[in-house]
Amino acid sequence: MNKENDIFILGIESSCDDTSAAVIRNGVLLSNVIAGQKVHEAYGGVVPELASRAHQQNIVPVVDQAIKQAGITNRDITAVAFTRGPGLLGSLLVGTSFAKGFSLSTGAPMIEINHLQAHVLAHFIQEENAPFDPPKFPFLCLLVSGGNSQIILVKDYLNMEVIGQTIDDAAGEAFDKCAKVMGLPYPGGPFVDKLAKEGNPDAFKFAKPRIPNFDYSFSGLKTSFLYFLRDQLKENENFIEERKADLCASLQKTIIDILLDKLIKAAKENRIREIAVAGGVSANSGLRNALIETAAKRHWKMHIPKFAFTTDNAAMIAISGYFKYQKGEFIGMDAVPFARMDIKA
Ligand code: KG4
């Protein structure tokens, strides 16, 4: 490999419970290594202190593997991009400190990345010998994850505006919290998705929020689901077991309806037909199908990322770093992580 004029960006992601490192060469992905953390399963949610300890154990081997898989050495890295926020502070500290150490030892400058912006920019990850048809600006991106539900107007790689967001729970939280009530493991989203395939989506009706603009709310749905189950269990203690598939299908349909209602409104009012989806919940098969159907009906060009790029990964951090590198946006050694961070314009 002739590396002299190439730009190699090392991406590091440690905002929640996945330790990930990736290498991108001139915008093309060479490696993307992800180490998950099984330790949280027993607790029904991510335990911040355990997450940061697991990141400490994982970060060195994960980065090492990403660099080896890319067929380069530490010295070839042009710049190191790391997630500065939002996320769990203890987890972010591990990635930030590692980036500083790497920068000090190799001389590669550091680039800070906003995790939410990176989820959107995941659409621009290019892989060797794979089709590449990224969204065209301006586009709308529905960002749905465990911590966020937003509609983002994307004007350029680094120019984004949140035009709608949840005022309480995120869509992923609605999946996970309702799944927990049904006794499903954490995170419940994928289990609801699987069970929903065998259920009737119109079996039960749950409350849908009535809030203005393009904002979302999911806490009412969670309460309505909980009260409905409580009432049914009084009549039949086996209700959840007997109707689990129908419950999952109806819950999933309600969440999808809520998400799509505002997305359609935002697309109409902004006169945009270039639509993208990002974040862990975009792995949901019902949501994917609904988006494809809506796109066909409304003549949208729909962009759904590959599964591996929807959940937390460092490839999206590295590609974001590549765009910032081109603009010369570096950060110094005094960089500290932020638990909260808005998408910047
Ligand atoms: O973006 P992500 O990996 O990270 C966080 O925000 O933490 O999103 C995780 C969320 C969880 O709430 C999980 O239940 C949800 O994405 N999720 C799903 C599916 N796969 C992951 N929700 C519904 N259906 C799925 N297939």
Coordinates of C-alpha atoms and ligand atoms in Angstrom, one line a residue:
M1 CA 0.0 0.0 0.0
N2 CA 1.4 3.4 -1.0
K3 CA 0.6 5.4 2.1
E4 CA 2.5 8.7 1.6
N5 CA -0.3 11.0 0.5
D6 CA -3.2 9.1 2.2
I7 CA -5.3 10.4 5.0
F8 CA -5.8 7.8 7.7
I9 CA -8.3 8.7 10.4
L10 CA -8.5 6.6 13.6
G11 CA -12.0 6.8 15.1
I12 CA -12.7 6.0 18.8
E13 CA -16.2 5.5 20.2
S14 CA -16.8 4.9 23.9
S15 CA -20.0 6.9 24.7
C16 CA -22.1 4.1 26.2
D17 CA -21.5 0.3 26.4
D18 CA -19.6 -0.4 23.2
T19 CA -15.9 0.1 22.8
S20 CA -15.1 0.6 19.2
A21 CA -12.2 1.7 16.9
A22 CA -12.1 2.1 13.2
V23 CA -9.7 3.2 10.5
I24 CA -10.7 5.2 7.4
R25 CA -8.4 5.8 4.5
N26 CA -9.3 8.8 2.3
G27 CA -13.0 8.3 3.3
V28 CA -13.0 4.5 2.7
L29 CA -13.5 2.2 5.6
L30 CA -10.6 -0.2 6.3
S31 CA -11.6 -1.6 9.7
N32 CA -14.4 -1.3 12.3
V33 CA -13.9 -3.3 15.5
I34 CA -16.6 -3.3 18.2
A35 CA -16.4 -4.9 21.7
G36 CA -19.8 -5.1 23.4
Q37 CA -20.3 -5.4 27.2
K38 CA -22.2 -8.4 28.4
V39 CA -21.8 -7.4 32.1
H40 CA -24.9 -5.2 32.0
E41 CA -27.3 -7.9 31.0
A42 CA -27.8 -9.1 34.6
Y43 CA -28.8 -5.5 35.7
G44 CA -31.5 -4.8 33.0
G45 CA -29.7 -1.7 31.9
V46 CA -26.2 -0.1 31.4
V47 CA -24.4 0.4 34.8
P48 CA -22.2 3.5 34.2
E49 CA -19.4 2.5 36.5
L50 CA -19.1 -1.0 35.1
A51 CA -19.2 0.4 31.5
S52 CA -16.2 2.6 32.1
R53 CA -14.2 -0.2 33.6
A54 CA -15.0 -2.5 30.7
H55 CA -14.0 0.3 28.3
Q56 CA -10.6 0.5 30.1
Q57 CA -10.1 -3.2 29.6
N58 CA -11.2 -3.1 25.9
I59 CA -9.8 0.0 24.5
V60 CA -6.1 -1.0 23.9
P61 CA -6.9 -4.4 22.2
V62 CA -9.8 -2.9 20.2
V63 CA -7.6 -0.1 18.8
D64 CA -4.7 -2.5 18.2
Q65 CA -7.0 -4.8 16.2
A66 CA -8.5 -2.0 14.2
I67 CA -5.0 -0.7 13.2
K68 CA -3.8 -4.2 12.4
Q69 CA -6.8 -5.0 10.3
A70 CA -6.3 -1.8 8.3
G71 CA -2.8 -3.1 7.4
I72 CA -1.0 0.0 8.9
T73 CA 0.8 1.0 12.0
N74 CA 0.1 3.7 14.7
R75 CA 2.6 6.0 12.9
D76 CA 0.5 6.0 9.7
I77 CA -2.5 7.6 11.5
T78 CA -3.0 11.2 10.2
A79 CA -5.5 12.2 12.9
V80 CA -7.4 10.6 15.8
A81 CA -11.1 11.4 16.1
F82 CA -12.9 10.6 19.3
T83 CA -16.5 10.9 20.7
R84 CA -16.5 13.9 23.1
G85 CA -20.2 13.5 23.9
P86 CA -23.1 13.2 24.5
G87 CA -22.9 10.0 26.6
L88 CA -21.9 8.5 30.0
L89 CA -19.2 10.7 31.4
G90 CA -17.1 7.8 32.8
S91 CA -17.3 6.0 29.4
L92 CA -16.4 9.1 27.4
L93 CA -13.4 9.8 29.6
V94 CA -11.8 6.5 28.6
G95 CA -12.0 7.3 24.9
T96 CA -11.0 10.9 25.4
S97 CA -8.0 10.0 27.5
F98 CA -6.9 7.3 25.1
A99 CA -7.1 9.7 22.2
K100 CA -4.9 12.1 24.1
G101 CA -2.3 9.4 24.8
F102 CA -2.4 8.3 21.2
S103 CA -2.0 11.9 20.0
L104 CA 0.9 12.5 22.4
S105 CA 2.8 9.4 21.4
T106 CA 2.3 9.6 17.6
G107 CA 1.9 13.4 17.0
A108 CA -1.4 12.8 15.2
P109 CA -3.8 15.8 16.0
M110 CA -7.1 15.2 17.8
I111 CA -10.6 15.8 16.4
E112 CA -13.6 15.9 18.7
I113 CA -16.8 14.3 17.4
N114 CA -20.4 14.8 18.5
H115 CA -21.9 11.3 18.8
L116 CA -25.3 12.4 17.4
Q117 CA -23.8 14.1 14.4
A118 CA -21.8 10.9 13.8
H119 CA -25.0 8.8 13.7
V120 CA -26.2 11.0 10.8
L121 CA -22.8 10.9 9.0
A122 CA -22.9 7.1 9.2
H123 CA -24.7 7.4 5.8
F124 CA -21.4 8.6 4.3
I125 CA -19.3 5.5 5.3
Q126 CA -17.9 4.2 2.1
E127 CA -16.8 0.5 1.9
E128 CA -14.5 -1.0 -0.7
N129 CA -16.3 -2.8 -3.5
A130 CA -19.7 -1.9 -2.0
P131 CA -22.4 0.3 -3.6
F132 CA -22.3 3.9 -2.3
D133 CA -25.3 6.1 -2.7
P134 CA -25.4 8.6 0.2
P135 CA -28.1 11.1 0.8
K136 CA -28.0 14.5 -1.0
F137 CA -28.2 17.8 0.9
P138 CA -30.5 19.0 2.3
F139 CA -32.0 15.8 3.8
L140 CA -34.0 14.9 6.9
C141 CA -32.7 12.3 9.2
L142 CA -34.8 10.5 11.8
L143 CA -32.4 9.7 14.6
V144 CA -33.9 7.0 16.8
S145 CA -31.8 5.4 19.5
G146 CA -31.9 4.4 23.2
G147 CA -31.2 7.9 24.3
N148 CA -32.5 10.1 21.4
S149 CA -35.5 10.6 19.1
Q150 CA -34.9 13.5 16.8
I151 CA -35.7 14.9 13.4
I152 CA -32.6 16.6 12.0
L153 CA -32.4 18.9 9.0
V154 CA -29.0 18.1 7.5
K155 CA -27.8 21.0 5.3
D156 CA -24.2 19.8 4.9
Y157 CA -21.8 17.4 6.5
L158 CA -21.2 19.6 9.5
N159 CA -24.2 21.8 9.3
M160 CA -27.3 20.2 11.0
E161 CA -30.3 21.6 12.8
V162 CA -32.6 19.6 15.2
I163 CA -36.1 20.5 14.1
G164 CA -37.9 18.1 16.4
Q165 CA -37.1 16.0 19.4
T166 CA -38.5 14.0 22.3
I167 CA -39.7 16.0 25.2
D168 CA -39.3 13.0 27.5
D169 CA -38.4 9.3 26.7
A170 CA -36.6 8.2 23.5
A171 CA -38.2 5.7 21.1
G172 CA -35.6 3.0 22.2
E173 CA -36.5 3.7 25.8
A174 CA -40.2 3.1 25.0
F175 CA -39.3 -0.3 23.5
D176 CA -37.0 -1.2 26.3
K177 CA -39.2 -0.1 29.2
C178 CA -42.3 -1.8 27.8
A179 CA -40.3 -4.9 27.1
K180 CA -39.1 -4.9 30.7
V181 CA -42.7 -4.8 31.9
M182 CA -43.4 -7.9 29.8
G183 CA -40.4 -9.7 31.4
L184 CA -38.2 -9.6 28.3
P185 CA -34.4 -9.3 28.6
Y186 CA -32.5 -6.0 28.2
P187 CA -32.3 -4.3 25.8
G188 CA -35.8 -5.3 24.9
G189 CA -36.1 -3.6 21.4
P190 CA -34.8 -6.5 19.4
F191 CA -37.0 -9.0 21.4
V192 CA -40.1 -6.9 20.7
D193 CA -39.2 -6.8 17.0
K194 CA -38.8 -10.6 16.8
L195 CA -42.1 -11.4 18.7
A196 CA -44.0 -8.7 16.8
K197 CA -43.5 -10.7 13.6
E198 CA -45.9 -13.4 14.9
G199 CA -48.5 -11.0 16.4
N200 CA -51.4 -8.9 15.3
P201 CA -50.5 -5.1 15.2
D202 CA -54.1 -4.1 15.5
A203 CA -54.9 -6.4 18.5
F204 CA -54.6 -3.5 21.1
K205 CA -54.6 0.3 20.9
F206 CA -52.3 2.4 23.1
A207 CA -52.2 6.2 23.7
K208 CA -50.6 8.4 21.1
P209 CA -49.3 11.8 22.2
R210 CA -50.7 15.1 21.0
I211 CA -47.9 17.5 21.0
P212 CA -47.2 20.4 18.7
N213 CA -44.5 20.8 15.9
F214 CA -42.2 18.0 15.1
D215 CA -41.5 17.0 18.7
Y216 CA -42.0 13.5 20.1
S217 CA -43.2 12.2 23.4
F218 CA -43.2 8.5 24.5
S219 CA -43.8 8.6 28.3
G220 CA -47.6 8.6 27.8
L221 CA -47.4 5.4 25.8
K222 CA -45.3 3.7 28.4
T223 CA -47.8 4.6 31.1
S224 CA -50.8 3.6 28.9
F225 CA -49.0 0.2 28.2
L226 CA -48.3 -0.3 31.9
Y227 CA -51.9 0.5 33.1
F228 CA -53.4 -1.7 30.3
L229 CA -51.3 -4.7 31.4
R230 CA -52.1 -4.1 35.1
D231 CA -55.9 -4.1 34.3
Q232 CA -55.6 -7.2 32.1
L233 CA -53.5 -9.1 34.7
K234 CA -56.3 -8.6 37.2
E235 CA -58.6 -10.6 35.0
N236 CA -56.1 -13.1 33.7
E237 CA -52.7 -13.6 35.4
N238 CA -51.4 -15.3 32.2
F239 CA -52.4 -12.4 30.0
I240 CA -48.8 -11.4 29.1
E241 CA -47.7 -14.9 28.3
E242 CA -50.8 -15.7 26.3
R243 CA -50.8 -12.5 24.2
K244 CA -47.1 -11.6 24.1
A245 CA -46.8 -11.5 20.3
D246 CA -49.9 -9.4 19.9
L247 CA -48.7 -7.0 22.7
C248 CA -45.3 -6.6 21.0
A249 CA -46.9 -6.1 17.5
S250 CA -49.4 -3.5 18.8
L251 CA -46.7 -1.7 20.8
Q252 CA -44.3 -1.7 17.9
K253 CA -47.0 -0.4 15.5
T254 CA -47.9 2.5 17.9
I255 CA -44.2 3.5 18.2
I256 CA -43.8 3.4 14.4
D257 CA -47.0 5.4 13.8
I258 CA -45.8 8.1 16.3
L259 CA -42.4 8.3 14.6
L260 CA -43.7 8.4 11.1
D261 CA -46.5 10.9 11.8
K262 CA -44.0 13.6 12.6
L263 CA -41.5 12.6 10.0
I264 CA -44.1 12.9 7.3
K265 CA -45.2 16.3 8.7
A266 CA -41.5 17.5 8.7
A267 CA -40.9 16.2 5.2
K268 CA -44.0 18.0 3.9
E269 CA -43.4 21.3 5.6
N270 CA -39.8 21.4 4.6
R271 CA -40.5 20.2 1.1
I272 CA -37.8 17.5 1.4
R273 CA -38.0 14.1 -0.2
E274 CA -34.5 12.9 0.6
I275 CA -35.0 11.0 3.9
A276 CA -32.6 9.1 6.1
V277 CA -32.8 7.1 9.3
A278 CA -30.1 6.5 11.9
G279 CA -29.6 5.1 15.4
G280 CA -30.1 1.7 17.1
V281 CA -33.9 1.6 16.7
S282 CA -33.5 1.9 12.9
A283 CA -32.6 -1.8 13.1
N284 CA -36.3 -2.5 13.8
S285 CA -37.7 -4.5 10.9
G286 CA -41.2 -3.0 11.3
L287 CA -39.9 0.5 11.2
R288 CA -37.7 -0.3 8.1
N289 CA -40.7 -1.8 6.3
A290 CA -42.9 1.2 7.2
L291 CA -40.3 3.6 6.0
I292 CA -39.9 1.8 2.7
E293 CA -43.7 1.7 2.2
T294 CA -44.1 5.4 3.1
A295 CA -41.2 6.3 0.8
A296 CA -42.8 4.5 -2.1
K297 CA -46.1 6.3 -1.5
R298 CA -44.7 9.7 -1.0
H299 CA -41.9 9.5 -3.6
W300 CA -39.2 9.8 -1.0
K301 CA -35.6 8.7 -1.6
M302 CA -35.1 6.6 1.5
H303 CA -31.7 6.0 3.0
I304 CA -31.4 3.1 5.5
P305 CA -27.9 2.3 6.7
K306 CA -26.4 -1.1 7.0
F307 CA -27.2 -2.7 10.4
A308 CA -23.6 -2.5 11.6
F309 CA -23.6 1.3 11.1
T310 CA -26.9 2.0 12.9
T311 CA -25.8 1.0 16.4
D312 CA -22.8 2.6 18.1
N313 CA -19.6 2.1 16.1
A314 CA -16.4 3.9 15.5
A315 CA -16.7 3.9 11.7
M316 CA -19.2 6.8 12.0
I317 CA -16.7 8.6 14.3
A318 CA -13.9 8.1 11.8
I319 CA -15.9 9.3 8.8
S320 CA -17.0 12.4 10.8
G321 CA -13.3 12.9 11.7
Y322 CA -12.5 12.8 8.0
F323 CA -14.9 15.6 7.2
K324 CA -13.6 17.7 10.1
Y325 CA -10.0 17.0 9.1
Q326 CA -10.7 18.5 5.7
K327 CA -11.9 21.7 7.4
G328 CA -8.9 21.7 9.7
E329 CA -11.1 21.4 12.8
F330 CA -8.7 20.1 15.5
I331 CA -8.9 20.2 19.3
G332 CA -6.2 20.6 21.9
M333 CA -5.1 18.5 24.9
D334 CA -7.4 20.4 27.2
A335 CA -10.5 18.7 25.6
V336 CA -12.8 17.3 28.2
P337 CA -15.9 15.1 27.5
F338 CA -19.5 16.3 27.8
A339 CA -22.4 14.2 29.0
R340 CA -24.7 16.5 27.2
M341 CA -24.0 18.0 23.8
D342 CA -26.3 19.4 21.1
I343 CA -25.8 18.9 17.4
K344 CA -23.8 22.0 16.5
A345 CA -24.4 24.0 13.3
Ligands
KG4_1 O1 -28.1 3.7 19.0 P1 -28.1 2.6 20.0 O2 -27.3 1.4 19.7 O3 -27.5 3.2 21.3 C1 -28.0 3.9 22.4 O4 -28.7 4.9 22.1 O5 -27.8 3.4 23.5 O6 -29.6 2.2 20.4 C2 -29.9 1.3 21.3 C3 -31.5 1.2 21.3 C4 -32.0 0.3 22.4 O7 -33.1 1.0 23.0 C5 -32.5 -1.0 21.7 O8 -33.6 -1.6 22.3 C6 -32.9 -0.4 20.3 O9 -31.9 0.6 20.0 N1 -33.0 -1.4 19.3 C7 -34.1 -1.8 18.7 C8 -33.8 -2.8 17.8 N2 -32.5 -3.0 17.8 C9 -32.0 -2.1 18.8 N3 -35.4 -1.4 18.9 C10 -36.4 -2.0 18.2 N4 -36.1 -3.0 17.3 C11 -34.9 -3.4 17.1 N5 -34.7 -4.4 16.2

